[in-house]
Amino acid sequence: MRKIDVNDLNAARTTRRIVFVAGPGTEILDLAGPLQVFARASDIYRQNNSGAPIYSIEVVSISPVRSLTANCGLRFHADKTFRQLRGKIDTLLVAGGDAIEQNKINPEGVRWLKQIAKRARRVGSVCTGAMLLARAGLLDGRRVTTHWNWCETLVRRAPRADVDPDPIFVRDENIYTSAGVTTGMDLALALVEEDYGSRLALETARNLVLYLRRPGGQSQFSAALSLQATDRKPLRELEAWVLEHLDTPLTVPDLAQHLAMSPRNFARVFTREMKTTPAKFVERLRVEAARRRLEESQNSMETIANECGFGSVNSMRNVFQRTLKISPGQYRRHFRHAKHSMSKNK
């Protein structure tokens, strides 16, 4: 790894304090995944640059005892309990888990979280850790996310929040929420990039053998994977046909005709089975196909837009902005740079 740009050195003179909050039945990957990202980023920086560590990391128990058991049965000891935590905090991240999901965190811990959040530069959650932020009133008026399977629960627990079930993580001012399990690592990489730039974040991802640094707007869901979940074989086989005909209109009558169904019956069955409309499903496949081409090919934007059925670059740009919160050009620069850098360092 080359040394970090001189502009980043000033930021690195101060060690940023990262505090992870865990409770009984913690989902271990919610904790260990992002924790390792910060630890590895700090190690990589110190190997290549002089100065203090860029991150100090602590695990704090939200229960009165330090000894905790994760939901997989692994026992671990937090550095301290919430009652023992003192001093300022740069980043406070709450890991999800059983006790949080079941609302079993005692009121004293919730009050502590509400107060300690005021001392942190930024506050976030991994997966169902958002439930504890909600209970502390920290999500009111915010756009947030969590694991797709818990979004309806979060809507009930945080009725004044705008819960978006699609993105892998969301930032709303200084509140950061992420989706299920491994997306905590995506969030942590984004925070490293925010703190010290893309080069360190990319090198950390490469060191941890993470294939890509995914932008927060990327969907939790794969269109192809959702098709595989249905019991109806004709629908499962529809994906291959659609991918072969992305450069055609792919209207409901087109899809229905391929399956020898009436358009009305096809639309009804598809929407019931897939929990989305045929049009939205096709759009997701177009986006996924375009993303792969942007990452892997040298084709022009016009060629990719036509190959994937968007009709025009402007149309493709509008869909990318709406679904990924990033333009095709930004997406290509982000991921082509990532792949190129990884290949050079192999």
Coordinates of N, CA and C in Angstrom, one line a residue, residues 193-273:
E193 N -13.7 5.2 4.8 CA -13.5 6.1 3.6 C -13.9 7.6 4.0
E194 N -14.9 7.7 4.8 CA -15.3 9.1 5.2 C -14.2 9.7 6.0
D195 N -13.5 8.9 6.8 CA -12.5 9.5 7.7 C -11.2 9.7 7.1
Y196 N -10.7 8.7 6.2 CA -9.4 8.8 5.7 C -9.2 8.5 4.2
G197 N -10.3 8.5 3.5 CA -10.2 8.5 2.1 C -10.4 7.1 1.5
S198 N -10.6 7.0 0.2 CA -11.0 5.8 -0.5 C -9.8 4.8 -0.6
R199 N -8.5 5.3 -0.6 CA -7.4 4.4 -0.7 C -7.3 3.5 0.5
L200 N -7.4 4.0 1.7 CA -7.3 3.2 2.9 C -8.5 2.2 2.9
A201 N -9.7 2.7 2.6 CA -10.9 1.8 2.6 C -10.7 0.7 1.6
L202 N -10.2 1.0 0.4 CA -10.0 0.0 -0.6 C -9.0 -1.0 -0.2
E203 N -7.9 -0.5 0.4 CA -6.8 -1.5 0.8 C -7.3 -2.4 2.0
T204 N -8.2 -1.8 2.8 CA -8.8 -2.6 3.9 C -9.7 -3.7 3.4
A205 N -10.5 -3.3 2.4 CA -11.4 -4.3 1.8 C -10.6 -5.4 1.1
R206 N -9.6 -5.0 0.4 CA -8.7 -6.0 -0.3 C -8.1 -6.9 0.7
N207 N -7.6 -6.4 1.8 CA -6.9 -7.2 2.8 C -7.8 -8.2 3.4
L208 N -9.1 -7.8 3.6 CA -10.1 -8.7 4.2 C -10.8 -9.6 3.2
V209 N -10.3 -9.5 1.9 CA -10.9 -10.3 0.8 C -12.4 -10.0 0.6
L210 N -12.7 -8.8 0.7 CA -14.1 -8.3 0.4 C -14.1 -8.0 -1.0
Y211 N -15.0 -8.6 -1.8 CA -15.0 -8.4 -3.3 C -15.1 -7.0 -3.7
L212 N -16.1 -6.3 -3.1 CA -16.3 -4.9 -3.5 C -16.7 -4.1 -2.3
R213 N -16.4 -2.8 -2.4 CA -17.0 -1.8 -1.4 C -18.3 -1.4 -2.0
R214 N -19.4 -1.8 -1.4 CA -20.7 -1.5 -2.0 C -21.2 -0.2 -1.5
P215 N -21.8 0.7 -2.4 CA -22.4 1.9 -2.0 C -23.6 1.7 -1.1
G216 N -23.9 2.6 -0.2 CA -25.1 2.4 0.6 C -26.4 2.2 -0.1
G217 N -26.6 2.8 -1.3 CA -27.8 2.7 -2.0 C -28.0 1.4 -2.6
Q218 N -27.0 0.5 -2.6 CA -27.2 -0.8 -3.3 C -28.3 -1.6 -2.5
S219 N -29.1 -2.3 -3.3 CA -30.3 -3.0 -2.7 C -29.9 -4.2 -1.8
Q220 N -30.6 -4.5 -0.8 CA -30.5 -5.7 0.0 C -30.8 -6.9 -0.8
F221 N -31.6 -6.7 -1.9 CA -32.2 -7.8 -2.6 C -31.6 -8.0 -4.0
S222 N -31.4 -9.2 -4.4 CA -31.1 -9.6 -5.8 C -32.3 -10.0 -6.5
A223 N -32.6 -9.5 -7.7 CA -33.8 -9.9 -8.4 C -33.7 -11.3 -8.8
A224 N -32.5 -11.8 -9.2 CA -32.4 -13.2 -9.6 C -32.6 -14.1 -8.4
L225 N -32.1 -13.7 -7.3 CA -32.3 -14.6 -6.1 C -33.7 -14.7 -5.7
S226 N -34.5 -13.6 -5.8 CA -35.9 -13.6 -5.4 C -36.7 -14.6 -6.3
L227 N -36.3 -14.7 -7.6 CA -37.0 -15.6 -8.5 C -36.7 -17.0 -8.0
Q228 N -35.5 -17.3 -7.6 CA -35.2 -18.7 -7.2 C -36.0 -19.1 -6.0
A229 N -36.5 -18.2 -5.2 CA -37.3 -18.6 -4.0 C -38.7 -19.0 -4.3
T230 N -39.2 -18.8 -5.5 CA -40.6 -19.2 -5.8 C -40.7 -20.7 -6.1
D231 N -41.8 -21.3 -5.7 CA -42.0 -22.7 -6.0 C -42.5 -23.0 -7.5
R232 N -42.8 -21.9 -8.2 CA -43.4 -22.1 -9.5 C -42.2 -22.1 -10.5
K233 N -42.0 -23.3 -11.1 CA -40.9 -23.5 -12.0 C -40.9 -22.5 -13.2
P234 N -42.0 -22.3 -13.8 CA -42.0 -21.3 -15.0 C -41.5 -19.9 -14.6
L235 N -41.8 -19.5 -13.4 CA -41.3 -18.2 -12.9 C -39.8 -18.2 -12.7
R236 N -39.3 -19.4 -12.1 CA -37.9 -19.5 -11.9 C -37.1 -19.5 -13.2
E237 N -37.7 -20.0 -14.2 CA -37.0 -20.1 -15.5 C -37.1 -18.8 -16.3
L238 N -37.9 -17.9 -15.8 CA -38.2 -16.6 -16.5 C -36.9 -15.7 -16.6
E239 N -36.1 -15.8 -15.5 CA -34.9 -14.9 -15.4 C -34.0 -15.1 -16.6
A240 N -33.7 -16.3 -17.0 CA -32.7 -16.6 -18.1 C -33.3 -16.0 -19.4
W241 N -34.6 -16.1 -19.6 CA -35.2 -15.6 -20.8 C -35.1 -14.1 -20.8
V242 N -35.4 -13.5 -19.7 CA -35.4 -12.0 -19.6 C -34.0 -11.5 -19.9
L243 N -33.0 -12.1 -19.3 CA -31.6 -11.7 -19.4 C -31.2 -11.8 -20.9
E244 N -31.7 -12.7 -21.6 CA -31.4 -12.9 -23.0 C -32.1 -11.8 -23.9
H245 N -33.1 -11.2 -23.3 CA -33.9 -10.2 -24.1 C -34.0 -8.9 -23.5
L246 N -32.9 -8.5 -22.7 CA -33.0 -7.2 -22.1 C -33.1 -6.0 -23.0
D247 N -32.6 -6.2 -24.2 CA -32.7 -5.1 -25.2 C -34.0 -4.9 -25.9
T248 N -35.0 -5.7 -25.4 CA -36.4 -5.6 -26.0 C -37.3 -5.0 -24.9
P249 N -38.5 -4.6 -25.3 CA -39.4 -3.9 -24.4 C -39.7 -4.6 -23.1
L250 N -40.0 -6.0 -23.2 CA -40.3 -6.8 -22.0 C -41.5 -6.3 -21.2
T251 N -42.6 -6.1 -21.9 CA -43.8 -5.6 -21.3 C -44.5 -6.8 -20.7
V252 N -45.5 -6.6 -19.9 CA -46.3 -7.7 -19.3 C -46.8 -8.6 -20.4
P253 N -47.4 -8.2 -21.5 CA -47.8 -9.1 -22.6 C -46.7 -9.9 -23.1
D254 N -45.5 -9.3 -23.2 CA -44.3 -10.1 -23.7 C -44.0 -11.2 -22.7
L255 N -43.9 -10.9 -21.5 CA -43.6 -11.9 -20.5 C -44.6 -13.0 -20.4
A256 N -45.9 -12.6 -20.4 CA -47.0 -13.5 -20.3 C -47.0 -14.4 -21.5
Q257 N -46.8 -13.9 -22.7 CA -46.7 -14.7 -23.9 C -45.6 -15.8 -23.8
H258 N -44.5 -15.4 -23.3 CA -43.4 -16.4 -23.1 C -43.8 -17.6 -22.2
L259 N -44.6 -17.3 -21.2 CA -45.1 -18.4 -20.3 C -46.4 -19.0 -20.7
A260 N -46.9 -18.6 -21.8 CA -48.2 -19.1 -22.3 C -49.3 -18.8 -21.3
M261 N -49.3 -17.6 -20.8 CA -50.4 -17.1 -19.8 C -51.0 -15.9 -20.4
S262 N -52.2 -15.6 -19.9 CA -52.8 -14.3 -20.3 C -52.1 -13.2 -19.5
P263 N -52.0 -12.0 -20.1 CA -51.4 -10.9 -19.3 C -51.9 -10.7 -18.0
R264 N -53.3 -10.7 -17.9 CA -53.9 -10.4 -16.6 C -53.5 -11.5 -15.5
N265 N -53.6 -12.8 -15.9 CA -53.3 -13.9 -15.0 C -51.8 -13.8 -14.6
F266 N -51.0 -13.6 -15.6 CA -49.6 -13.5 -15.4 C -49.2 -12.4 -14.4
A267 N -49.8 -11.2 -14.6 CA -49.5 -10.1 -13.7 C -50.0 -10.4 -12.2
R268 N -51.1 -11.1 -12.1 CA -51.7 -11.4 -10.8 C -50.8 -12.5 -10.1
V269 N -50.4 -13.5 -10.8 CA -49.6 -14.6 -10.3 C -48.2 -14.1 -9.9
F270 N -47.6 -13.3 -10.8 CA -46.3 -12.8 -10.6 C -46.2 -11.9 -9.4
T271 N -47.2 -11.0 -9.3 CA -47.2 -10.1 -8.1 C -47.4 -10.8 -6.8
R272 N -48.3 -11.8 -6.8 CA -48.5 -12.6 -5.6 C -47.3 -13.4 -5.2
E273 N -46.6 -14.0 -6.2 CA -45.5 -14.9 -5.8 C -44.2 -14.1 -5.5

